Amino acid sequence: MTTQLSDLESQLATLKQEALQAIATTPTLEALEQLRIQYLGKKGSLSQVLGGMGKLDAADRPRIGASANEVKEQIQTELEQKKTALQSAQIEAKLTAEALDVTMPGVYVPQGHAHPLTSTIDRALDVFVGLGYTVAQGPEMETDYYNFEALNTPADHPARDMQDTFYLSDGNLLRTHTSSVQIRYMENNDPPIRVAAPGRVYRRDTVDATHSAVFHQIEILAVDEGLTFSDLRGTIKIFLEEMFGDLPIRFRPSFFPFTEPSAEVDVQWRGRWLEVLGCGMVDPNVLKAVGYDPEIYTGFAAGFGVERFAMVLHQIDDIRRLYSSDLRFLRQF
Ligand code: DAH
């Protein structure tokens, strides 16, 4: 019987030694849990050793029971400590892996932006939309009717000259101004109307620093009962203030076939008067052409070149730079 007792005692001692060593060297929480089951589980090593207790003398049992408890507690304590250690190591590793060094240089992502012509158009349209205008568009290939005739432009007007207008072989033409959109819009809408029409226009100009055969205009048109030149003046003043700031402006009498009276507007920009747009009260003949009664309705219109605005606002010295797609130039805006 004594052999039995010492047998069990040495088994317990071996078990304890093995277990503590295994726990000390286990690398993961999962492996640790396996060890717990292996040593302390229902069918684990400790239970197996204790299974042998039945064969002991009743007098020896308490002794072995006490040692077994001691071994169990020691293994449990070691398991707990190891668990805590592994858990904090895991957190530590995660923190290191996910650490963000905010002082590291960022990755440069090149960002594009609108072309200066596009941003000038956007800015101008924003002002008019803010005043209640709708944006309208028309075709770049036009008929003589929309580009000239309905706009009260007589057959002998110099603008109709082959020297100035691109005529197409089918008798149509490339619009020389966005004023053609006035007619198209009025034909399809009843007054009161307020529209702003941006777009490309074409002229047979020789290209140089200030001329291009293709450029952009924005046209505005308002028709309602009782509109006067004061309304035109106020609208233009607000628009130019938004674009250039609060600078002196002046209206000079001028002539356009589609407006009566007509004016050209200058802004005092860096010490000199700069012509920026043409405008006027819509000629009654134009209203008649679209079936509006000029006895009831009056209107005002204006048109201006986008390139001109962009060049003045950004101090660009050559119109051709706006079309060259040179990034060294475009990146400046
Ligand atoms: N269409 C004119 C041009 O291209 C600009 C213009 C002047 C438009 C007077 C207008 C206006 O609407 O009333 O030069």
PDB file of C-alpha atoms in Angstrom, residues 1-2 4-5 53 56-66:
ATOM      1  CA  MET A   1       0.000   0.000   0.000  1.00  0.00           C
ATOM      2  CA  THR A   2       2.815   2.384   0.815  1.00  0.00           C
ATOM      3  CA  GLN A   4       0.839   2.954  -3.992  1.00  0.00           C
ATOM      4  CA  LEU A   5       0.959   6.135  -1.979  1.00  0.00           C
ATOM      5  CA  MET A  53      -6.947   7.041  -5.094  1.00  0.00           C
ATOM      6  CA  LEU A  56      -5.319   3.648  -1.413  1.00  0.00           C
ATOM      7  CA  ASP A  57      -5.734   3.013   2.240  1.00  0.00           C
ATOM      8  CA  ALA A  58      -8.512   5.178   3.601  1.00  0.00           C
ATOM      9  CA  ALA A  59      -5.940   6.716   5.939  1.00  0.00           C
ATOM     10  CA  ASP A  60      -3.702   7.814   3.044  1.00  0.00           C
ATOM     11  CA  ARG A  61      -6.425   9.370   0.980  1.00  0.00           C
ATOM     12  CA  PRO A  62      -6.580  12.744   2.738  1.00  0.00           C
ATOM     13  CA  ARG A  63      -2.860  13.200   2.217  1.00  0.00           C
ATOM     14  CA  ILE A  64      -3.015  12.532  -1.494  1.00  0.00           C
ATOM     15  CA  GLY A  65      -6.208  14.612  -1.697  1.00  0.00           C
ATOM     16  CA  ALA A  66      -4.420  17.548  -0.092  1.00  0.00           C
TER      17      ALA A  66
END
